[in-house]
Structure formats: C-alpha cells, structure tokens
Coordinates of C-alpha atoms in Angstrom, one line a residue:
X1 CA 20.6 -11.5 33.5
X2 CA 17.1 -12.5 32.2
X3 CA 16.3 -12.5 28.5
X4 CA 12.9 -13.1 26.8
X5 CA 13.1 -14.2 23.2
X6 CA 10.1 -13.7 20.9
X7 CA 9.7 -16.6 18.6
X8 CA 7.2 -17.2 15.8
X9 CA 6.1 -20.3 13.9
X10 CA 6.0 -19.6 10.2
X11 CA 5.5 -21.7 7.0
X12 CA 8.8 -23.0 5.7
X13 CA 8.8 -21.0 2.4
X14 CA 12.2 -22.3 1.6
X15 CA 10.8 -25.8 1.0
X16 CA 7.3 -25.0 -0.4
X17 CA 5.5 -22.0 -1.7
X18 CA 2.1 -20.7 -0.7
X19 CA -0.9 -20.0 -2.8
X20 CA -4.1 -18.0 -2.6
X21 CA -7.5 -19.6 -2.3
X22 CA -10.3 -18.3 -4.5
X23 CA -11.7 -16.5 -1.4
X24 CA -8.4 -14.6 -1.0
X25 CA -7.1 -16.5 2.0
X26 CA -3.6 -18.1 2.1
X27 CA -3.1 -21.7 1.1
X28 CA -0.2 -22.9 3.3
X29 CA -0.6 -26.6 2.5
X30 CA 2.7 -26.9 0.6
X31 CA 4.8 -25.2 3.3
X32 CA 5.3 -27.1 6.6
X33 CA 5.6 -25.0 9.8
X34 CA 9.0 -24.2 11.3
X35 CA 10.4 -21.8 13.8
X36 CA 11.2 -18.5 12.1
X37 CA 14.9 -18.8 11.1
X38 CA 15.8 -15.3 12.2
X39 CA 14.4 -16.0 15.7
X40 CA 16.9 -18.8 16.1
X41 CA 19.7 -16.3 15.8
X42 CA 18.0 -14.2 18.5
X43 CA 17.7 -17.3 20.7
X44 CA 21.4 -18.1 20.2
X45 CA 22.2 -14.5 21.3
X46 CA 20.0 -14.9 24.4
X47 CA 21.7 -18.2 25.4
X48 CA 25.1 -16.6 25.1
X49 CA 24.2 -13.4 27.0
X50 CA 21.7 -14.4 29.7
X51 CA 21.6 -16.7 32.7
X52 CA 17.8 -17.3 32.2
X53 CA 16.1 -17.5 28.8
X54 CA 12.3 -17.4 28.4
X55 CA 10.9 -18.2 25.0
X56 CA 7.6 -16.4 24.2
X57 CA 5.3 -17.0 21.3
X58 CA 1.8 -16.1 20.2
X59 CA -0.3 -18.5 18.0
X60 CA -2.5 -21.6 17.9
X61 CA -1.7 -24.8 19.9
X62 CA 0.5 -26.0 17.0
X63 CA 2.9 -23.2 17.8
X64 CA 4.0 -25.2 20.9
X65 CA 6.5 -27.0 18.6
X66 CA 8.4 -23.7 18.0
X67 CA 8.6 -23.3 21.7
X68 CA 9.9 -26.9 22.2
X69 CA 12.5 -26.1 19.5
X70 CA 13.5 -23.1 21.6
X71 CA 13.9 -25.2 24.7
X72 CA 16.0 -27.7 22.8
X73 CA 18.2 -24.7 21.7
X74 CA 18.7 -23.6 25.3
X75 CA 15.6 -21.7 26.6
X76 CA 14.7 -22.5 30.2
X77 CA 11.0 -21.7 30.1
X78 CA 8.4 -21.4 27.3
X79 CA 5.2 -19.4 27.3
X80 CA 2.5 -19.5 24.5
X81 CA -0.1 -16.8 24.1
X82 CA -3.0 -18.9 22.8
X83 CA -6.6 -17.5 22.6
X84 CA -9.1 -17.1 19.8
X85 CA -9.2 -13.4 20.9
X86 CA -5.7 -13.0 19.3
X87 CA -6.9 -14.2 15.8
X88 CA -6.4 -11.7 13.0
X89 CA -4.1 -9.5 15.0
X90 CA -1.9 -7.2 12.9
X91 CA 1.6 -6.1 14.2
X92 CA 0.0 -3.3 16.3
X93 CA -2.2 -5.7 18.2
X94 CA 0.5 -8.4 18.3
X95 CA 2.9 -5.9 20.0
X96 CA 0.2 -5.2 22.5
X97 CA -0.1 -8.8 23.5
X98 CA 3.7 -9.5 23.5
X99 CA 4.5 -6.4 25.6
X100 CA 1.8 -7.3 28.1
X101 CA 3.1 -10.9 28.3
X102 CA 6.7 -9.6 29.0
X103 CA 5.3 -7.9 32.1
X104 CA 3.1 -10.8 33.1
X105 CA 5.8 -13.4 33.0
X106 CA 8.0 -11.3 35.2
X107 CA 9.8 -8.8 33.0
X108 CA 13.3 -9.1 31.6
X109 CA 16.6 -7.2 31.2
X110 CA 16.6 -7.9 27.5
X111 CA 14.0 -8.8 24.9
X112 CA 15.3 -10.3 21.7
X113 CA 13.7 -11.4 18.4
X114 CA 14.7 -12.0 14.8
X115 CA 15.1 -9.0 12.5
X116 CA 11.9 -10.1 10.7
X117 CA 9.6 -13.1 10.1
X118 CA 9.9 -15.3 7.0
X119 CA 6.2 -15.0 6.2
X120 CA 5.8 -11.2 6.5
X121 CA 9.3 -9.6 6.7
X122 CA 7.8 -6.5 8.2
X123 CA 10.4 -6.1 11.0
X124 CA 7.8 -4.2 13.0
X125 CA 7.4 -6.3 16.1
X126 CA 10.7 -5.5 17.9
X127 CA 10.4 -1.7 17.7
X128 CA 6.7 -1.8 18.4
X129 CA 7.2 -3.9 21.6
X130 CA 10.1 -1.5 22.6
X131 CA 7.7 1.4 22.4
X132 CA 5.0 -0.3 24.3
X133 CA 7.5 -1.1 27.1
X134 CA 9.1 2.3 27.0
X135 CA 12.5 0.8 26.4
X136 CA 15.3 1.7 24.0
X137 CA 15.9 -0.4 20.9
X138 CA 18.5 -1.6 18.4
X139 CA 17.4 -3.4 15.2
X140 CA 19.3 -5.6 12.7
X141 CA 22.1 -6.3 15.2
X142 CA 25.0 -8.6 14.3
X143 CA 26.8 -8.3 17.6
X144 CA 25.6 -7.6 21.2
X145 CA 27.8 -7.1 24.3
X146 CA 26.9 -6.5 27.9
X147 CA 28.8 -3.8 29.9
X148 CA 27.3 -3.9 33.3
X149 CA 23.7 -2.8 33.0
X150 CA 24.2 -1.4 29.5
X151 CA 24.0 -3.0 26.1
X152 CA 26.4 -2.3 23.2
X153 CA 24.9 -3.2 19.9
X154 CA 26.4 -3.3 16.5
X155 CA 23.7 -2.9 13.9
X156 CA 24.0 -3.2 10.1
X157 CA 23.1 -0.1 8.1
X158 CA 23.3 0.6 4.4
X159 CA 27.0 0.5 3.4
X160 CA 28.3 -0.3 6.9
X161 CA 27.4 -0.5 10.5
X162 CA 26.9 1.6 13.6
X163 CA 27.5 0.8 17.3
X164 CA 25.0 1.9 19.9
X165 CA 25.2 2.0 23.7
X166 CA 21.9 1.9 25.7
X167 CA 20.8 1.2 29.2
X168 CA 19.0 -2.0 30.1
X169 CA 16.2 -3.0 29.9
X170 CA 16.2 -2.9 26.1
X171 CA 14.9 -4.6 23.0
X172 CA 17.1 -5.8 20.2
X173 CA 16.4 -7.6 16.9
X174 CA 19.1 -9.9 15.6
X175 CA 20.1 -10.2 12.0
X176 CA 21.0 -13.3 10.1
X177 CA 24.8 -12.6 10.2
X178 CA 25.0 -12.6 14.0
X179 CA 25.0 -15.4 16.5
X180 CA 25.0 -18.7 14.7
X181 CA 22.3 -21.1 16.0
X182 CA 23.7 -24.2 17.7
X183 CA 22.6 -27.8 17.0
X184 CA 20.4 -29.1 19.9
X185 CA 21.9 -32.1 21.8
X186 CA 19.9 -35.3 22.3
X187 CA 19.4 -34.6 26.0
X188 CA 18.1 -31.2 25.3
X189 CA 15.7 -32.6 22.7
X190 CA 14.4 -35.0 25.2
X191 CA 14.0 -32.3 27.8
X192 CA 12.1 -30.2 25.2
X193 CA 9.7 -33.0 24.3
X194 CA 8.8 -33.5 28.0
X195 CA 8.7 -29.8 28.9
X196 CA 5.5 -28.1 30.1
X197 CA 4.5 -25.2 27.8
X198 CA 2.7 -22.5 29.8
X199 CA -0.3 -20.9 28.2
X200 CA -1.7 -17.4 28.7
X201 CA -5.0 -16.0 27.4
X202 CA -5.9 -12.4 26.6
X203 CA -7.7 -12.2 29.9
X204 CA -4.6 -13.4 31.7
X205 CA -2.8 -10.5 30.1
X206 CA -5.5 -8.0 31.1
X207 CA -6.3 -7.4 27.4
X208 CA -9.7 -7.0 25.7
X209 CA -11.0 -7.0 22.1
X210 CA -10.0 -3.3 22.0
X211 CA -6.4 -4.4 22.3
X212 CA -6.0 -7.5 20.2
X213 CA -7.7 -9.4 17.4
X214 CA -8.9 -8.5 14.0
X215 CA -11.4 -5.8 15.1
X216 CA -8.8 -4.0 17.2
X217 CA -6.1 -4.1 14.4
X218 CA -5.8 -0.7 12.6
X219 CA -4.3 -2.4 9.5
X220 CA -6.6 -4.5 7.4
X221 CA -5.8 -6.7 4.4
X222 CA -8.1 -5.8 1.6
X223 CA -7.0 -8.5 -0.7
X224 CA -4.3 -11.1 -1.3
X225 CA -3.2 -12.2 -4.8
X226 CA -0.5 -14.4 -6.1
X227 CA 2.5 -12.5 -7.2
X228 CA 3.1 -12.5 -10.9
X229 CA 5.9 -14.7 -12.0
X230 CA 7.5 -14.0 -15.4
X231 CA 8.8 -16.7 -17.7
X232 CA 11.1 -15.1 -20.3
X233 CA 12.0 -18.1 -22.4
X234 CA 15.6 -18.3 -21.2
X235 CA 18.1 -19.0 -24.0
X236 CA 20.8 -21.3 -22.7
X237 CA 24.5 -21.2 -23.5
X238 CA 25.6 -24.5 -25.0
X239 CA 22.4 -25.1 -26.9
X240 CA 22.1 -24.8 -30.7
X241 CA 25.6 -23.4 -31.1
X242 CA 24.9 -20.5 -28.7
X243 CA 28.2 -20.1 -26.8
X244 CA 29.9 -17.6 -24.5
X245 CA 31.0 -15.3 -27.3
X246 CA 27.5 -15.3 -28.8
X247 CA 26.2 -14.4 -25.3
X248 CA 28.5 -11.4 -25.0
X249 CA 27.4 -10.3 -28.5
X250 CA 23.8 -10.5 -27.6
X251 CA 24.4 -8.5 -24.4
X252 CA 26.2 -5.8 -26.5
X253 CA 23.3 -5.8 -29.0
X254 CA 20.8 -5.3 -26.1
X255 CA 22.8 -2.3 -24.7
X256 CA 23.5 -4.1 -21.5
X257 CA 26.9 -2.5 -21.0
X258 CA 25.8 1.0 -22.0
X259 CA 25.7 3.6 -19.3
X260 CA 22.3 4.3 -17.8
X261 CA 20.3 7.4 -18.1
X262 CA 21.3 10.0 -15.6
X263 CA 19.3 10.2 -12.4
X264 CA 18.5 13.6 -10.8
X265 CA 21.2 14.2 -8.2
X266 CA 20.0 15.4 -4.8
X267 CA 23.0 17.7 -4.4
X268 CA 22.6 19.1 -7.9
X269 CA 18.9 20.0 -7.6
X270 CA 18.1 23.6 -8.1
X271 CA 15.9 25.6 -5.7
X272 CA 12.3 26.1 -6.9
X273 CA 11.4 29.6 -8.1
X274 CA 9.6 31.6 -5.5
X275 CA 6.5 31.8 -7.7
X276 CA 6.2 28.1 -8.3
X277 CA 3.1 26.6 -6.8
X278 CA 1.6 23.2 -6.2
X279 CA -1.3 22.2 -8.4
X280 CA -3.3 21.9 -5.1
X281 CA -4.2 25.2 -3.5
X282 CA -2.7 25.4 0.0
X283 CA -4.7 27.7 2.2
X284 CA -3.2 26.6 5.4
X285 CA 0.0 25.1 6.7
X286 CA -1.8 21.9 7.7
X287 CA -3.2 21.2 4.2
X288 CA -0.2 19.2 3.1
X289 CA -1.8 15.8 3.7
X290 CA 1.0 13.5 2.5
X291 CA 4.2 13.6 4.5
X292 CA 7.5 12.1 3.4
X293 CA 10.1 11.7 6.1
X294 CA 13.4 12.5 4.4
X295 CA 16.7 10.9 5.1
X296 CA 19.6 13.3 4.5
X297 CA 23.0 12.6 2.9
X298 CA 25.4 15.5 2.8
X299 CA 22.6 18.0 3.8
X300 CA 20.1 16.9 1.2
X301 CA 17.4 14.2 0.9
X302 CA 18.7 10.9 -0.4
X303 CA 17.5 9.3 -3.6
X304 CA 15.0 7.1 -1.8
X305 CA 13.4 10.1 -0.2
X306 CA 13.2 11.9 -3.6
X307 CA 11.5 8.8 -5.0
X308 CA 8.8 9.1 -2.3
X309 CA 8.4 12.8 -2.9
X310 CA 7.7 12.1 -6.5
X311 CA 5.1 9.4 -5.7
X312 CA 3.6 11.7 -3.0
X313 CA 2.8 14.4 -5.6
X314 CA 0.8 11.7 -7.5
X315 CA -1.1 10.6 -4.4
X316 CA -1.7 14.0 -2.7
X317 CA -4.7 15.3 -4.8
X318 CA -6.8 12.3 -4.0
X319 CA -6.0 12.6 -0.3
X320 CA -7.1 16.2 -0.2
X321 CA -4.0 18.3 0.0
X322 CA -0.4 18.8 -1.0
X323 CA 2.9 17.2 -0.1
X324 CA 5.1 17.9 2.9
X325 CA 8.8 16.9 3.3
X326 CA 9.8 16.4 7.0
X327 CA 13.4 17.0 7.8
X328 CA 15.0 16.3 11.2
X329 CA 18.7 17.4 11.6
X330 CA 21.1 19.5 13.6
X331 CA 22.0 21.3 10.3
X332 CA 19.4 20.9 7.5
X333 CA 21.7 22.2 4.9
X334 CA 19.9 22.8 1.6
X335 CA 17.4 20.0 2.2
X336 CA 14.4 22.4 2.0
X337 CA 15.5 23.6 -1.5
X338 CA 16.0 20.1 -2.8
X339 CA 12.7 18.8 -1.3
X340 CA 10.9 21.8 -2.9
X341 CA 12.5 21.0 -6.2
X342 CA 11.1 17.5 -6.1
X343 CA 7.5 18.3 -5.2
X344 CA 7.3 19.4 -1.5
X345 CA 4.7 22.2 -1.1
X346 CA 5.7 22.5 2.6
X347 CA 9.0 21.5 4.3
X348 CA 8.7 20.9 8.0
X349 CA 12.1 21.3 9.6
X350 CA 13.1 20.3 13.1
X351 CA 16.5 21.6 14.1
X352 CA 18.3 20.5 17.2
X353 CA 21.7 19.2 18.2
X354 CA 20.1 16.0 19.5
X355 CA 19.1 15.3 15.9
X356 CA 22.6 15.4 14.5
X357 CA 22.7 11.6 14.3
X358 CA 19.8 9.3 13.7
X359 CA 18.5 7.7 16.9
X360 CA 15.0 6.1 17.0
X361 CA 13.7 7.6 20.2
X362 CA 14.3 11.4 19.6
X363 CA 13.3 11.1 15.9
X364 CA 10.1 9.2 16.8
X365 CA 9.2 11.7 19.5
X366 CA 9.6 14.7 17.2
X367 CA 7.7 13.1 14.3
X368 CA 4.8 11.9 16.5
X369 CA 4.5 15.4 18.1
X370 CA 4.4 17.0 14.6
X371 CA 1.8 14.5 13.4
X372 CA -0.4 15.2 16.4
X373 CA -0.2 19.0 15.7
X374 CA -0.8 18.9 11.9
X375 CA -2.8 15.7 11.4
X376 CA -1.5 14.4 8.0
X377 CA -3.6 11.8 6.2
X378 CA -0.5 9.7 5.3
X379 CA 3.1 9.4 6.4
X380 CA 5.6 7.7 4.1
X381 CA 9.1 6.6 5.0
X382 CA 11.8 4.7 3.1
X383 CA 12.2 1.0 3.8
X384 CA 15.8 1.4 4.6
X385 CA 17.4 0.3 7.9
X386 CA 16.5 3.7 9.3
X387 CA 12.9 3.7 8.0
X388 CA 12.4 0.1 9.3
X389 CA 13.8 1.1 12.6
X390 CA 11.8 4.3 13.0
X391 CA 8.4 3.8 11.4
X392 CA 7.1 1.1 13.8
X393 CA 8.0 3.3 16.8
X394 CA 6.2 6.3 15.3
X395 CA 3.2 4.2 14.4
X396 CA 3.1 2.9 18.0
X397 CA 3.3 6.4 19.4
X398 CA 0.4 7.4 17.2
X399 CA -1.6 4.2 17.7
X400 CA -2.0 3.7 14.0
X401 CA -1.3 0.9 11.5
X402 CA 1.8 0.5 9.3
X403 CA 2.4 -1.4 6.0
X404 CA 6.0 -2.3 5.6
X405 CA 8.2 -2.6 2.5
X406 CA 5.6 -1.5 0.0
X407 CA 6.2 -1.8 -3.7
X408 CA 3.1 0.2 -4.8
X409 CA 0.8 2.9 -3.5
X410 CA -2.5 4.2 -4.8
X411 CA -5.7 5.9 -3.5
X412 CA -9.1 4.3 -3.8
X413 CA -12.2 3.3 -2.0
X414 CA -12.9 0.0 -0.1
X415 CA -16.2 -1.5 1.0
X416 CA -16.4 -3.8 3.9
X417 CA -19.6 -5.2 5.6
X418 CA -21.7 -2.7 3.7
X419 CA -19.6 0.3 4.7
X420 CA -17.6 2.2 2.0
X421 CA -14.4 4.0 3.0
X422 CA -13.4 6.6 0.4
X423 CA -9.9 8.1 -0.2
X424 CA -7.9 5.3 1.4
X425 CA -4.3 4.8 0.7
X426 CA -3.9 1.3 -0.7
X427 CA -0.5 0.0 0.3
X428 CA 0.7 -3.0 -1.7
X429 CA 3.4 -5.2 -0.3
X430 CA 5.0 -8.6 -0.9
X431 CA 4.2 -11.2 1.7
X432 CA 5.0 -14.9 2.2
X433 CA 8.5 -14.5 0.8
X434 CA 7.2 -12.5 -2.1
X435 CA 4.8 -15.2 -3.3
X436 CA 1.8 -13.1 -2.4
X437 CA 0.9 -9.5 -2.9
X438 CA -1.1 -8.1 0.0
X439 CA -3.0 -4.8 -0.3
X440 CA -3.2 -3.2 3.1
X441 CA -5.4 -0.4 4.3
X442 CA -5.9 1.6 7.4
X443 CA -9.6 2.5 7.1
X444 CA -10.4 4.2 10.4
X445 CA -7.2 5.5 12.0
X446 CA -5.0 8.3 10.9
X447 CA -2.4 8.8 9.8
X448 CA -2.0 6.0 7.3
X449 CA 1.6 4.9 7.4
X450 CA 3.8 2.9 5.0
X451 CA 7.5 2.3 4.4
X452 CA 8.3 2.0 0.7
X453 CA 11.1 -0.1 -0.7
X454 CA 13.8 2.1 -2.3
X455 CA 14.1 1.7 -6.1
X456 CA 10.4 1.1 -6.9
X457 CA 9.7 4.7 -8.1
X458 CA 11.8 7.1 -10.2
X459 CA 12.6 10.5 -8.7
X460 CA 11.5 13.5 -10.8
X461 CA 12.3 17.2 -10.6
X462 CA 9.0 19.1 -10.2
X463 CA 9.4 22.4 -8.5
X464 CA 7.0 23.6 -5.8
X465 CA 7.0 26.6 -3.6
X466 CA 8.4 24.7 -0.6
X467 CA 7.1 26.8 2.3
X468 CA 9.5 26.2 5.2
X469 CA 7.7 25.6 8.6
X470 CA 9.8 25.0 11.7
X471 CA 8.9 22.2 14.1
X472 CA 9.2 22.5 17.8
X473 CA 11.6 20.1 19.4
X474 CA 10.8 19.0 22.9
X475 CA 12.8 16.0 24.1
X476 CA 13.1 14.3 27.5
X477 CA 16.1 12.5 29.1
X478 CA 14.7 9.1 28.2
X479 CA 14.6 10.1 24.5
X480 CA 18.4 10.6 24.6
X481 CA 19.5 7.5 26.5
X482 CA 20.9 5.8 23.4
X483 CA 24.4 6.8 22.5
X484 CA 25.9 6.4 19.0
X485 CA 29.5 5.2 19.6
X486 CA 30.5 4.8 16.0
X487 CA 29.1 4.9 12.5
X488 CA 31.1 3.6 9.5
X489 CA 29.8 3.9 6.0
X490 CA 31.4 2.9 2.7
X491 CA 29.9 5.2 0.1
X492 CA 30.6 2.6 -2.6
X493 CA 28.2 0.2 -1.0
X494 CA 25.4 2.6 -0.6
X495 CA 24.7 3.3 -4.3
X496 CA 23.8 -0.3 -5.4
X497 CA 20.4 1.0 -6.7
X498 CA 22.1 3.4 -9.1
X499 CA 24.4 0.7 -10.7
X500 CA 23.9 0.0 -14.4
X501 CA 25.4 -3.5 -14.0
X502 CA 25.0 -5.7 -10.9
X503 CA 26.8 -9.0 -10.4
X504 CA 25.1 -10.9 -7.6
X505 CA 26.4 -14.0 -5.8
X506 CA 24.2 -16.5 -4.0
X507 CA 24.3 -19.6 -1.8
X508 CA 25.7 -21.5 -4.8
X509 CA 29.0 -19.7 -4.2
X510 CA 31.4 -20.4 -1.4
X511 CA 34.5 -18.8 0.1
X512 CA 36.6 -20.3 -2.6
X513 CA 34.5 -18.9 -5.5
X514 CA 33.3 -15.6 -4.2
X515 CA 36.3 -13.8 -5.6
X516 CA 35.0 -14.8 -9.1
X517 CA 31.9 -12.7 -8.5
X518 CA 34.1 -9.7 -7.7
X519 CA 36.3 -10.4 -10.7
X520 CA 33.3 -10.5 -13.1
X521 CA 32.1 -7.2 -11.6
X522 CA 35.5 -5.7 -12.2
X523 CA 35.6 -7.1 -15.8
X524 CA 32.3 -5.6 -16.7
X525 CA 32.5 -2.5 -14.5
X526 CA 29.6 -3.5 -12.3
X527 CA 28.7 -3.5 -8.6
X528 CA 28.8 -6.6 -6.4
X529 CA 25.5 -7.7 -4.8
X530 CA 24.4 -10.8 -2.9
X531 CA 21.3 -12.9 -2.1
X532 CA 20.2 -13.6 1.4
X533 CA 21.8 -17.0 1.3
X534 CA 25.2 -15.5 0.5
X535 CA 24.8 -13.0 3.3
X536 CA 23.8 -15.6 5.8
X537 CA 26.8 -17.7 4.7
X538 CA 29.1 -14.7 5.6
X539 CA 30.2 -14.1 2.0
X540 CA 28.9 -10.6 1.8
X541 CA 27.7 -7.7 4.0
X542 CA 24.0 -7.4 4.5
X543 CA 24.2 -3.9 2.9
X544 CA 24.8 -5.7 -0.4
X545 CA 21.7 -7.8 -0.2
X546 CA 19.1 -7.7 -3.0
X547 CA 15.6 -8.9 -2.4
X548 CA 12.6 -8.5 -0.1
X549 CA 14.7 -7.5 2.9
X550 CA 17.4 -5.8 0.8
X551 CA 17.6 -3.4 -2.1
X552 CA 15.4 -3.3 -5.2
X553 CA 17.5 -2.8 -8.3
X554 CA 16.8 -2.2 -11.9
X555 CA 20.1 -2.3 -13.7
X556 CA 20.6 -2.7 -17.4
X557 CA 22.4 -6.0 -16.7
X558 CA 21.9 -8.3 -13.7
X559 CA 24.1 -11.5 -13.5
X560 CA 22.9 -14.0 -10.9
X561 CA 25.8 -16.3 -9.9
X562 CA 24.7 -19.4 -7.9
X563 CA 21.3 -17.9 -7.0
X564 CA 18.3 -20.2 -7.0
X565 CA 15.7 -17.6 -7.8
X566 CA 13.6 -17.7 -4.6
X567 CA 10.8 -15.1 -4.6
X568 CA 12.5 -13.3 -1.7
X569 CA 15.3 -12.5 -4.1
X570 CA 13.3 -12.2 -7.3
X571 CA 11.2 -9.3 -6.0
X572 CA 14.4 -7.2 -5.8
X573 CA 15.8 -7.8 -9.3
X574 CA 13.1 -9.1 -11.6
X575 CA 12.7 -5.8 -13.4
X576 CA 16.3 -5.6 -14.5
X577 CA 16.8 -4.9 -18.2
X578 CA 18.7 -8.1 -19.0
X579 CA 19.2 -11.0 -16.6
X580 CA 21.8 -13.7 -17.0
X581 CA 21.6 -16.7 -14.6
X582 CA 24.4 -19.1 -13.7
X583 CA 23.3 -22.2 -11.8
X584 CA 24.4 -25.8 -11.9
X585 CA 20.7 -26.9 -11.4
X586 CA 19.0 -26.9 -14.8
X587 CA 15.6 -26.7 -13.0
X588 CA 16.5 -23.7 -10.9
X589 CA 13.6 -21.2 -10.8
X590 CA 16.0 -18.4 -11.6
X591 CA 16.1 -19.5 -15.2
X592 CA 12.4 -18.5 -15.5
X593 CA 13.4 -15.0 -14.6
X594 CA 16.5 -14.9 -16.9
X595 CA 16.8 -13.9 -20.5
X596 CA 20.0 -16.0 -20.8
X597 CA 21.2 -19.0 -18.8
X598 CA 24.4 -21.0 -18.1
X599 CA 23.9 -24.4 -16.5
X600 CA 27.2 -24.8 -14.8
X601 CA 29.0 -24.3 -11.5
X602 CA 30.0 -20.7 -10.8
X603 CA 33.7 -21.8 -10.6
X604 CA 33.5 -23.1 -14.2
X605 CA 31.2 -20.6 -15.9
X606 CA 32.5 -17.2 -14.5
X607 CA 36.1 -17.6 -15.8
X608 CA 34.8 -18.5 -19.2
X609 CA 32.5 -15.5 -19.3
X610 CA 35.3 -13.2 -18.2
X611 CA 37.5 -14.6 -21.0
X612 CA 34.7 -14.0 -23.5
X613 CA 34.5 -10.5 -22.3
X614 CA 38.2 -10.1 -23.1
X615 CA 39.1 -9.8 -19.4

C-alpha cells in the first residue's frame, strides 16, 4: 500500500498575522513558516494506513523544511516541486503540477492531503487533483479504513456524517478531527535532518507555461486589502459597578433575547404566477447567464441556495441575462416552484435515480455537461461541505477558475496591462485566516465560478416565470463507483444559521467545562456552536463550527465562551447583533469584537451568568 501525502508550507497565522504592503502584496514578516496543520492529520492517516509514504510539496527551496517535518513524522520519501515556472499558480495550475508529480514519482494507491490550507482555506486542491487523475474522492474525512482494494471514508457533513465506499486508487482530504498527529522521535528528527529531498521542475513533469504559473492560472487576484477589524468599546463586567445583573438588563434592553424576524421558508414558498416575468427579457433558453446550483432539503432548495438565488438576481443584469437554478435529483419535488419564487427565470432539472444521493462524480459530470451545452457566464454554489466537495471537480472538468468561500460578489471592470475586461464577476473572499480580503477574477475563461459562504446574503421572495428545462443525464460506470453506505443527519444541528441566540465554546473550554456552554444555551434558549479550536479538541462536532471554514451566523445574541477571537472565527460571527465575550485573558482580541466582556474563566463566569438569568 503506497500513499502520497500533499503537504504545504504556510505562514503560522496562529502566532502572527499578515498585512498588506502598499503595492497590494502580502506582508508575511510577522508569521513564521510552518507545515500546514491540516496536512499533519493527513500524514498521520497515511502512516497508519500505508506501508510506504511519500511526502510531496510545491514551493520555494524554503519549503524543504515542511518535507523534513513530514519525514520526521513518518514519511519515507520526500519530493519538492521547485521551479520559478510554478510561481503565481492558482489552485487550477497547482493541481496540474501535483497530479503530474503523482504520476512521475510512481503513482500511489491513495493520495491524501489536509482538508484545507491555513493561508487560503479553499479546500480545492484535493478534489482538483482527483479529477486530474480520474480518481474518486472523499473530502473532510475523520476516519478512513481499507477493505482490500477499497477505501471506506467517513466524512463530516452539516449536521452529521456520511460513510462512502470507493475503489482504489482514490484521493481523500482529512479533517482536523481525524488522525491525531504524533510527536516525532529524536531518531526520526535526526533522519529527517539528514534526508535527501528530491526536486522536480516543470520540465521534469512534462509541463509548460500553459499548464502552470501565473499566466496559465485562470483565477487572478485583482487586489488584496486588510480585512476591517471593529473595535466596539467593550464594556466589562466588574468595572464601575457593572455586574452580571446589569449585563442581563442591558441585553434585555437591546432586544437580544427577542425572537428574530421570520425568514422565508423554502417549503412554504408559493409558486410564481404563470404571468410573472424576469426584468431581463429571455429570448432563448441559454440567456440565463447566472446559474445557482441548488442543494435540496425535503424536495426544495435549502436556505443557502435561496440566498444565492437572491444575490444572482442582483448580478444577472450586468452579466447579460437572467438567473437559472440547477437542480439534480431523483425526485425534484417542488424545487422548480420554490426556485422560481426566489428569482429563477429558468430551472434546469436533471432527474435520474443515480442522483438520489449526492456523490461528487455523477453530479460533476451532469453539471459540466450542462455548462458546455448552455454556456453560462457564472456558476455559483454554496460553500457547504457539498459545495466545497463538488465545485473544484466541476471547475476542473470545465478548465476554469474558482474562488472559494466568498463573502461578497459584484460585477465590474478590471484593467490589467492596458487591457480592460468588462462585466467581470468580482469574487471577494477572506484569505490568510481572514486577515486579508482578496478580490478574485476570472478574466478570460468561462464560466466564472464561486462558492459562497452560507449566511452572507438574505433570501428574498421575488417571483419569476421559472421555465423548466430538462437536462440530459448521461453517466458512465466510473461516475458511479462511489457508494454511499450511510448518511446520518441531525436536523437540530443544521439550522445554526437561523438561530436567534448562539452560545459558542472555544479552546478556553475543556471536557470538564463544555457542559456549561450547553447549560447556558439551554438557559437562554440558544443554539450551541464552537470555534475551530474546540472542534480540534474533540469538544464539538465540526458541523457546529463557526468561522472561515464553518458557518457564518448573524444572531441577535452571540456569547463567545473561551474564544480568543482569531480572525478565522471572527469572520463567521462579527456581524452578530450583540456579542458577549468570556475569556480569562484581558488582552484577548475577542474583546475588540464584543459589546460586553467578562474577564474570567468559563467555569467561573458561566454559572454566574446563568444565575443572573434566573436559570
């Protein structure tokens, strides 16, 4: 059994932030380089599963250190792709290089990598490499087992998990809750220090400047800017006679406990009247230029899909057409009616028994074929576990770029080297752990593709005609080689974005105090959430994570218990109506985000807050 682990050297954004130079480039001086933490989980999985482990990285000579760390952790061989030709590669070009390298170094039964990289958090490389190799994939895995020449993967999804079986060779990305990295022994450290790191160039891989590098990359970064950081003048409990009872009174006065405004329910949406029309004249089926790939819940698009449909109606006129919803299912239910009620001029519907449950390969094949037939200007997907799994594979099939986890979209022009590109979709996404906002463009290749974080837009009922157009479904045996063995979802965990009150626990909690987070949520009538640190510590399921790689929430009240306030978490909750922070460190960054603060240990503060609430 041979495994190749893709590792990346990244700035340690947990110890130091990054800034933006006046010319728009990233200032990494405050963040020392480390091996991407998620890749260490993948390496631990490889060491456990495989007889031979090869660590593979792409980067400058300095990236050798990440490979030496991999050898110290158990890898038997290390290969660095190092060539000026690779500079400026986006994830599309990076996947070209890594897939070529997998072949050149002798192939593998299993390719593993972390679920995402600390500096980008795109999660694109694994699925993109899988498509280049023509292999099946499983992303966000917390458990992997070998059964002969098949892989059984347990992957985290919103509100639960699913188990997949697939033939080898395969690609899997490993989440932070699976396969704890081991501590390297002294002999292994010595062996790593003396090891020879092999180097390969673009020419060694048979690649040209059409395959890798900045010029070949379909996704361009138009600008980088420092992410805004609020300072709300936190009022602290215990200062100037302001106590727990006064805090509760202030929260009541601010309406923090009041029920939120109702959100349009997908299942309750009414069909659009037959005469309703889009504001854009649609003379042909292909004139719906902005596509939204809908995820279905109980036969209707979920809330995140409705958010995207609402945003698409705003973008579509500037992109020259209307809005299309794309539905893939064995039974589409009333999805076409709901999509039309939320802005879809056209609803493309693919119906086939093979689409009864989500699987990356058949869904990607159908979507890519439809895009080749109708030529949309833009395709939008939700940045859920499904969207993050599917979008890179579709983009790879279409040889186009992809901006992941976007928090804003708008249409405008862009001039580069004297050439002006009009009508481009500007895709704004957090990078460098949320410390930087990157505006990404796809100036030359179509379609322009983005995944958008759920919760950043509000869904709105805006009826359209909703012309239903069937999509042909033509699948091959290889598209169906992944089997869904089990899928378990707890509906209570899926609706975190709809909660009026969210009580989140972080790394400042432990197994002995986590129940206090749950008790506070019960006392207020709120939903439990978690930071990445709490998830990695095994205190909460990943489906409860708020932040850059989790949910974006905007409740009336957000209570952060033992959360430091790192940007990765802040981007998912900073727009909450009222934020209360509990942290024993008076200098914790979270207090800049908070309206009210309690400097204390969670074990001391939470029971006192519950008592003040009358619980």
